[in-house]
Amino acid sequence: HPDLALFRAAHAKREQLLRGRIPLSLPKPPKVTLERRLPLLTRDRRLGLQLRVKAEEGDLRSLHVAVNSVPVGPVGGAPISGSTWTGEVPIVLGAGANRVEVYATDARGAASMIESHLVEYTGPTQSPSLYAVVVGVSTYANPKLNLDYAAKDARDVGALLGGSKRFAKVNVLEILDERATRSGILGARAFLEKAQIDDTVVVFLAGHGMLDKDLAYWFATTDIDPKDPARSALGYEQLGGLVTGLEARRRLVLLDTCHAGEADKSAGVT
């Protein structure tokens, strides 16, 4: 059965990705040193991490910084090179407790021990807001793809979030049917960038999800060509790019589509 063969191939791909993500156990991994101690309590939102990184063997490859498990800087870490690296990494603290974690990798893939420090922000804060983008596609350029409830589901989710009393303010952006083109969806990034560090961001997408011949996931935009999804659809990395790097630390992406579980995790999206 063709569907069974597709799922077998997807399962094989997932196993391959998981094997590729197993940390390498190598002798003499790099070492990360925090050159200046972080305060236990602070009223300053912004701090600078004074870091020194040393490769025990070979050259350095990347530096990874996270606050409360949310990466700071580029996806996959910031590139560094040479046998040693020193510099400052700016971070922004959220309300309350902030666990700052730092590690580095070398050219072999060996990772340093994680430097972990807890900093409590005690300065002024504002009541958090919610920024939600709801995308639903029931009507496609190819009517054979039309769905009954995807756009309705997006409206319902938007209405549910809009009625939340947990936030000082709720902002909901609907992108439905003919507006749900690649540019229309990616344009929501500007709306989400208004969220501040203590705010919450939610992105909900309902519609068709497809796998191409390489088993890469695509969210079907209203004008998708199923034979060439890369031309107009949105890949998992692009969808993740809607929230990656936002100042808001609480981010959630929900995919109500087929094959969403087979999205390619190798893209490293936070």
GROMACS .gro file of C-alpha atoms in nm:
model
  270
    1HIS     CA    1   0.000   0.000   0.000
    2PRO     CA    2   0.149   0.340  -0.100
    3ASP     CA    3   0.056   0.507   0.231
    4LEU     CA    4   0.229   0.232   0.426
    5ALA     CA    5   0.544   0.278   0.218
    6LEU     CA    6   0.534   0.653   0.284
    7PHE     CA    7   0.509   0.607   0.660
    8ARG     CA    8   0.790   0.351   0.656
    9ALA     CA    9   1.012   0.599   0.474
   10ALA     CA   10   0.917   0.876   0.717
   11HIS     CA   11   0.995   0.647   1.012
   12ALA     CA   12   1.335   0.564   0.862
   13LYS     CA   13   1.409   0.935   0.820
   14ARG     CA   14   1.318   1.008   1.182
   15GLU     CA   15   1.550   0.730   1.302
   16GLN     CA   16   1.830   0.877   1.092
   17LEU     CA   17   1.771   1.224   1.238
   18LEU     CA   18   1.772   1.092   1.593
   19ARG     CA   19   2.099   0.908   1.538
   20GLY     CA   20   2.250   1.229   1.404
   21ARG     CA   21   2.152   1.418   1.720
   22ILE     CA   22   2.309   1.180   1.972
   23PRO     CA   23   2.585   1.378   2.148
   24LEU     CA   24   2.934   1.263   2.068
   25SER     CA   25   3.129   1.127   2.362
   26LEU     CA   26   3.481   1.247   2.290
   27PRO     CA   27   3.778   1.310   2.518
   28LYS     CA   28   3.880   1.664   2.608
   29PRO     CA   29   3.572   1.864   2.507
   30PRO     CA   30   3.590   2.247   2.496
   31LYS     CA   31   3.566   2.448   2.817
   32VAL     CA   32   3.349   2.755   2.881
   33THR     CA   33   3.442   2.998   3.158
   34LEU     CA   34   3.227   3.286   3.282
   35GLU     CA   35   3.483   3.564   3.331
   36ARG     CA   36   3.253   3.781   3.544
   37ARG     CA   37   3.012   3.640   3.800
   38LEU     CA   38   2.643   3.705   3.739
   39PRO     CA   39   2.439   3.864   4.020
   40LEU     CA   40   2.189   3.652   4.211
   41LEU     CA   41   1.944   3.946   4.218
   42THR     CA   42   1.926   4.240   3.979
   43ARG     CA   43   1.697   4.522   3.873
   44ASP     CA   44   1.872   4.548   3.536
   45ARG     CA   45   1.685   4.388   3.246
   46ARG     CA   46   1.998   4.364   3.033
   47LEU     CA   47   2.320   4.188   3.128
   48GLY     CA   48   2.639   4.102   2.943
   49LEU     CA   49   2.792   3.755   2.968
   50GLN     CA   50   3.170   3.787   2.970
   51LEU     CA   51   3.283   3.453   2.830
   52ARG     CA   52   3.604   3.270   2.752
   53VAL     CA   53   3.591   2.951   2.545
   54LYS     CA   54   3.888   2.719   2.494
   55ALA     CA   55   3.913   2.418   2.265
   56GLU     CA   56   4.112   2.135   2.419
   57GLU     CA   57   4.162   1.979   2.075
   58GLY     CA   58   4.123   2.135   1.730
   59ASP     CA   59   3.911   2.443   1.663
   60LEU     CA   60   3.590   2.579   1.807
   61ARG     CA   61   3.266   2.569   1.611
   62SER     CA   62   2.968   2.721   1.795
   63LEU     CA   63   2.856   2.897   2.113
   64HIS     CA   64   2.512   2.830   2.257
   65VAL     CA   65   2.338   3.057   2.509
   66ALA     CA   66   1.986   3.005   2.646
   67VAL     CA   67   1.770   3.176   2.907
   68ASN     CA   68   1.501   2.955   3.058
   69SER     CA   69   1.570   2.702   2.779
   70VAL     CA   70   1.504   2.959   2.504
   71PRO     CA   71   1.808   3.011   2.276
   72VAL     CA   72   1.965   3.356   2.256
   73GLY     CA   73   2.112   3.438   1.915
   74PRO     CA   74   2.101   3.240   1.591
   75VAL     CA   75   1.945   2.896   1.558
   76GLY     CA   76   2.211   2.631   1.598
   77GLY     CA   77   2.439   2.859   1.801
   78ALA     CA   78   2.667   3.148   1.712
   79PRO     CA   79   2.968   3.048   1.500
   80ILE     CA   80   3.306   3.084   1.670
   81SER     CA   81   3.646   2.966   1.550
   82GLY     CA   82   4.007   2.923   1.651
   83SER     CA   83   4.136   2.749   1.960
   84THR     CA   84   4.013   3.022   2.197
   85TRP     CA   85   3.736   3.281   2.192
   86THR     CA   86   3.657   3.565   2.430
   87GLY     CA   87   3.371   3.809   2.411
   88GLU     CA   88   3.045   3.939   2.555
   89VAL     CA   89   2.699   3.804   2.482
   90PRO     CA   90   2.411   4.039   2.574
   91ILE     CA   91   2.102   3.883   2.733
   92VAL     CA   92   1.764   4.019   2.840
   93LEU     CA   93   1.602   3.895   3.159
   94GLY     CA   94   1.237   3.813   3.204
   95ALA     CA   95   1.031   3.864   3.517
   96GLY     CA   96   1.133   3.647   3.810
   97ALA     CA   97   1.381   3.361   3.783
   98ASN     CA   98   1.610   3.336   3.479
   99ARG     CA   99   1.827   3.029   3.432
  100VAL     CA  100   2.118   3.123   3.206
  101GLU     CA  101   2.291   2.830   3.034
  102VAL     CA  102   2.600   2.836   2.812
  103TYR     CA  103   2.792   2.567   2.627
  104ALA     CA  104   3.021   2.542   2.325
  105THR     CA  105   3.104   2.282   2.061
  106ASP     CA  106   3.421   2.216   1.868
  107ALA     CA  107   3.480   2.113   1.508
  108ARG     CA  108   3.454   1.745   1.605
  109GLY     CA  109   3.107   1.797   1.750
  110ALA     CA  110   3.217   1.756   2.111
  111ALA     CA  111   3.021   1.974   2.354
  112SER     CA  112   3.145   2.140   2.670
  113MET     CA  113   2.986   2.105   3.009
  114ILE     CA  114   2.691   2.343   3.049
  115GLU     CA  115   2.761   2.654   3.256
  116SER     CA  116   2.435   2.722   3.442
  117HIS     CA  117   2.353   3.026   3.658
  118LEU     CA  118   2.029   3.148   3.815
  119VAL     CA  119   1.952   3.522   3.810
  120GLU     CA  120   1.640   3.673   3.970
  121TYR     CA  121   1.508   3.987   3.800
  122THR     CA  122   1.345   4.211   4.064
  123GLY     CA  123   1.293   4.528   3.861
  124PRO     CA  124   0.971   4.676   3.725
  125THR     CA  125   0.748   4.466   3.499
  126GLN     CA  126   0.430   4.511   3.299
  127SER     CA  127   0.129   4.280   3.292
  128PRO     CA  128   0.183   4.036   3.004
  129SER     CA  129  -0.009   4.046   2.677
  130LEU     CA  130  -0.094   3.771   2.429
  131TYR     CA  131  -0.015   3.791   2.058
  132ALA     CA  132  -0.187   3.518   1.855
  133VAL     CA  133  -0.184   3.445   1.483
  134VAL     CA  134  -0.450   3.201   1.360
  135VAL     CA  135  -0.424   3.064   1.007
  136GLY     CA  136  -0.692   2.849   0.848
  137VAL     CA  137  -0.727   2.737   0.486
  138SER     CA  138  -1.051   2.575   0.374
  139THR     CA  139  -1.061   2.728   0.023
  140TYR     CA  140  -0.779   2.651  -0.219
  141ALA     CA  141  -0.704   2.762  -0.572
  142ASN     CA  142  -0.740   2.393  -0.658
  143PRO     CA  143  -1.098   2.317  -0.540
  144LYS     CA  144  -1.015   1.947  -0.509
  145LEU     CA  145  -0.817   2.041  -0.198
  146ASN     CA  146  -1.099   2.230  -0.025
  147LEU     CA  147  -1.168   2.148   0.340
  148ASP     CA  148  -1.479   2.194   0.552
  149TYR     CA  149  -1.353   2.316   0.886
  150ALA     CA  150  -0.995   2.446   0.875
  151ALA     CA  151  -1.089   2.815   0.850
  152LYS     CA  152  -1.366   2.769   1.108
  153ASP     CA  153  -1.123   2.600   1.347
  154ALA     CA  154  -0.884   2.894   1.314
  155ARG     CA  155  -1.166   3.141   1.385
  156ASP     CA  156  -1.274   2.938   1.687
  157VAL     CA  157  -0.923   2.924   1.827
  158GLY     CA  158  -0.888   3.299   1.773
  159ALA     CA  159  -1.217   3.361   1.952
  160LEU     CA  160  -1.116   3.136   2.242
  161LEU     CA  161  -0.782   3.311   2.283
  162GLY     CA  162  -0.944   3.651   2.237
  163GLY     CA  163  -1.168   3.587   2.535
  164SER     CA  164  -0.883   3.498   2.770
  165LYS     CA  165  -0.875   3.686   3.099
  166ARG     CA  166  -0.518   3.581   3.182
  167PHE     CA  167  -0.361   3.870   2.994
  168ALA     CA  168  -0.372   4.246   3.024
  169LYS     CA  169  -0.436   4.264   2.650
  170VAL     CA  170  -0.507   4.005   2.380
  171ASN     CA  171  -0.409   4.070   2.019
  172VAL     CA  172  -0.534   3.826   1.755
  173LEU     CA  173  -0.449   3.831   1.384
  174GLU     CA  174  -0.663   3.613   1.154
  175ILE     CA  175  -0.525   3.491   0.820
  176LEU     CA  176  -0.792   3.287   0.644
  177ASP     CA  177  -0.846   3.125   0.304
  178GLU     CA  178  -0.736   3.350   0.014
  179ARG     CA  179  -0.522   3.563   0.248
  180ALA     CA  180  -0.321   3.258   0.354
  181THR     CA  181  -0.051   3.286   0.090
  182ARG     CA  182   0.317   3.242   0.169
  183SER     CA  183   0.372   3.618   0.189
  184GLY     CA  184   0.050   3.669   0.382
  185ILE     CA  185   0.151   3.422   0.652
  186LEU     CA  186   0.515   3.527   0.673
  187GLY     CA  187   0.400   3.888   0.698
  188ALA     CA  188   0.260   3.805   1.042
  189ARG     CA  189   0.616   3.822   1.174
  190ALA     CA  190   0.587   4.202   1.200
  191PHE     CA  191   0.277   4.161   1.419
  192LEU     CA  192   0.450   3.908   1.647
  193GLU     CA  193   0.758   4.128   1.686
  194LYS     CA  194   0.547   4.367   1.894
  195ALA     CA  195   0.546   4.113   2.177
  196GLN     CA  196   0.770   4.201   2.472
  197ILE     CA  197   0.982   3.963   2.676
  198ASP     CA  198   0.713   3.869   2.931
  199ASP     CA  199   0.437   3.835   2.670
  200THR     CA  200   0.309   3.510   2.518
  201VAL     CA  201   0.303   3.427   2.145
  202VAL     CA  202   0.077   3.161   1.989
  203VAL     CA  203   0.066   3.061   1.621
  204PHE     CA  204  -0.209   2.818   1.510
  205LEU     CA  205  -0.228   2.676   1.157
  206ALA     CA  206  -0.503   2.452   1.016
  207GLY     CA  207  -0.519   2.314   0.664
  208HIS     CA  208  -0.344   2.056   0.451
  209GLY     CA  209   0.001   1.932   0.544
  210MET     CA  210   0.205   1.753   0.279
  211LEU     CA  211   0.531   1.563   0.242
  212ASP     CA  212   0.742   1.601  -0.071
  213LYS     CA  213   0.950   1.325  -0.230
  214ASP     CA  214   1.226   1.391   0.024
  215LEU     CA  215   0.975   1.361   0.310
  216ALA     CA  216   1.007   1.729   0.399
  217TYR     CA  217   0.692   1.879   0.553
  218TRP     CA  218   0.498   2.162   0.384
  219PHE     CA  219   0.201   2.362   0.508
  220ALA     CA  220  -0.035   2.404   0.213
  221THR     CA  221  -0.101   2.770   0.139
  222THR     CA  222  -0.420   2.862  -0.046
  223ASP     CA  223  -0.239   2.871  -0.382
  224ILE     CA  224  -0.026   2.560  -0.337
  225ASP     CA  225   0.081   2.345  -0.630
  226PRO     CA  226   0.082   1.991  -0.481
  227LYS     CA  227   0.333   1.881  -0.746
  228ASP     CA  228   0.575   2.159  -0.648
  229PRO     CA  229   0.506   2.263  -0.287
  230ALA     CA  230   0.840   2.442  -0.251
  231ARG     CA  231   0.721   2.709  -0.496
  232SER     CA  232   0.444   2.850  -0.274
  233ALA     CA  233   0.397   2.641   0.042
  234LEU     CA  234   0.569   2.691   0.377
  235GLY     CA  235   0.828   2.450   0.510
  236TYR     CA  236   0.874   2.374   0.876
  237GLU     CA  237   1.179   2.598   0.901
  238GLN     CA  238   0.984   2.893   0.760
  239LEU     CA  239   0.695   2.833   0.999
  240GLY     CA  240   0.934   2.815   1.291
  241GLY     CA  241   1.092   3.136   1.167
  242LEU     CA  242   0.771   3.318   1.259
  243VAL     CA  243   0.863   3.282   1.628
  244THR     CA  244   1.238   3.218   1.630
  245GLY     CA  245   1.432   3.510   1.774
  246LEU     CA  246   1.131   3.697   1.912
  247GLU     CA  247   1.189   3.887   2.235
  248ALA     CA  248   0.893   3.704   2.393
  249ARG     CA  249   1.015   3.386   2.562
  250ARG     CA  250   0.680   3.205   2.579
  251ARG     CA  251   0.611   3.083   2.226
  252LEU     CA  252   0.384   2.808   2.097
  253VAL     CA  253   0.326   2.686   1.740
  254LEU     CA  254   0.030   2.451   1.680
  255LEU     CA  255  -0.013   2.262   1.353
  256ASP     CA  256  -0.353   2.104   1.285
  257THR     CA  257  -0.256   1.926   0.962
  258CYS     CA  258  -0.166   1.588   0.827
  259HIS     CA  259   0.200   1.484   0.860
  260ALA     CA  260   0.279   1.758   1.114
  261GLY     CA  261   0.455   1.496   1.323
  262GLU     CA  262   0.700   1.435   1.041
  263ALA     CA  263   0.825   1.795   1.032
  264ASP     CA  264   1.202   1.795   0.998
  265LYS     CA  265   1.344   1.858   1.347
  266SER     CA  266   1.695   1.890   1.205
  267ALA     CA  267   1.616   2.258   1.138
  268GLY     CA  268   1.670   2.330   1.511
  269VAL     CA  269   1.376   2.576   1.557
  270THR     CA  270   1.306   2.753   1.940
   0.00000   0.00000   0.00000
